[in-house]
């Protein structure tokens, strides 16, 4: 059974309303071919994070029925048709007054850093793939900001890989902003009661879905958020989703990020690794999407320069952490059964991202660029009714790891 992306979105809306997930009867095969990219997300660790994102959007949209003009109902004032395609993105998507010598210097610094990371990461992935090249499309918005999507498809190693950069200027009701933060702290500093909070967000987000079942999927997102009142925070992380368990691969991936964390704070890795294990849980399956990595959000507990350097180190460690694993396994032989298992694990990936990921849900409800929001979807995925791996099989081995968090280093 084949479904298009539009059908999946209707399916997701129904699931969201029910706050649950009901698999179909029998086997289904979903084709989600798209050059889509995920928007900058701002997730939290609590399992109810999804419901909180819906609350934030509902609070924002409810303004239209409480005496506020309907045109102000959108919590970020971004419409589905507000993105203007351009041949080439300007040298900076940050507003001129927010430059290095302006009122908000971190905005342009972070954008410059992730632009350089987008170029270096896509160049390295092209070299490993050896066949396909990333294609770029750019867009701007009238009120400032915009983005650049780089997408690789039909490669020798990756079926689909995307690296998306976005810069967003918008405004949100104070209640929505409070619901969208990790600790529920006051993000409306300096604003009058009821006044919308102008904000800036800048991020680089990526997902890579390889062909070979023995090569894992990888995702990262690094972002900076700031209100015009001067409140700021960093968020992000890198995580890995294998279909088969290879202990050496997990030690390498997690070990790389432990080294990154230890260079900045020895407490970072154990804290952010556990955070990732909690956040990427699929409650209705009682299993995680993958085998984690690091994840952090709402981080502003020290000098912003220190956190900027940490984010820079982490995003620039994506290729050293992930690239060698794919190079080692891209030519591994595999069976049709192993390919089907990979497709079923992609189904779990879709479930998490469309049902629970706060960034995805919030983007869909606030008029973001749809191709950017849906970066995370693989081109193909599979569902089998009531499937259980054979005890003692490699599939059962990794399923146990999805159900019981482990320490890898």
Phi, psi and omega in degrees: 000126183252141178230143173273173181297324181297319178297320178298323180293320175297317177303316182295319180298319178295319179296317181300318181296324181276347183056038179200191181213131180236110180291153179282169180278140178077201182262143174223146182237118185255127176256113181244043182300124180191148172267055188263154184228144183279139178281169178296124182251162180222068189275168177234176186271340185291146179296333179276013179303323179298314180295326179293325178293320177296320179300317180299314180293321180294320176300317180294312184290334181292345180300329183293339180257009182235038175091000179259141181304146181299331181292344179263002186292327181294121187295342177239009179052041176238126180260164180299331184254021185269004184258119182259119179291141178228154180296320182213135179292147175297166182303330175217139177267357178278142179302149185304319181290351180259014183289184183305329181256011182266201184281338185227072187296332182294333181299309182288327178296316181293318178299315180300318181296315183283335173297315179296322179293320178301317180293313184292322181291313181295325178296318180293321180292321176301320181294318179292318182294317176076000183229298187270160177237151175287135173255137184249137167231145186235155178209159177228166175236149185298327182272008181111154180087188183152208181186174178220123178254128173244123186231132174245135177218156178057041178276177177286326182255317183250129172292322182204134175216137180220142177229113189244130176249135179219145174233124187233131168247132180198191176214151183222148169300149183299325180295321180294319180296319179296320180288340184268003181256159185293314186255001181068024182283169183286108177257006182252033181306130177083000182260145177288152179305132179084349181283139178292149183259111175291138181221164176231136175223140181218131182203161175237125185230146186211147167217144180224120180249108182278165179284312188286129179300343181268000171259128183279155168285147179226143178223142169216159175204127175230132190213157175229135184232139182208140174261160179293347176278359176096003177275136187218160171196161178249154175209166176152197179149168177228132181221160187233143183228087177278157173266337178227145186275125173230110187298322179297321178297317182291323177295321179294311183297307181291325179296321178299316182282336172294319177297319177300309182299316184296333178293342185244325178191119181301341180276347184297309188298307181300325180289313185282333175292315178295325178298316178297318179301321180285315186295318186275019174288137173259098188303320184287349175253345186055042177209159180273159177296321181210211182247028167070205186161241171231151178208136177211156179205161175056036187268113178207036187269007179204182181309130181301332179296323179293319180287326175300314180295324177294313179299320179296316179297319183293314181292327179282358177258003181300308183294314177301328180282324189255320186306310181299330179294315180291323177298324182287333189241359186298335180252011178299138174292149177211158182260169176296324178298319179293324177294320178295322177295319176301318179296323178292323177292328174295326175301319176297322179299316179296316181303311181298311188290326181271338184258320189245333185295120187294323180297317180295310183297316182295321178298319180295327184272352184241017172077029179286175181288115191298321180295329179284322183295322188266029178303325192287344185288131173287164179292327179222149177209168187217142172234134173238135183296125172052043182280136176226127179297151178294131180306136179084358181277162175302327178293319178293327180298313182284331176299323176298322178292328176291332183268338183227108183301139181237161172263130186257338179223000000 
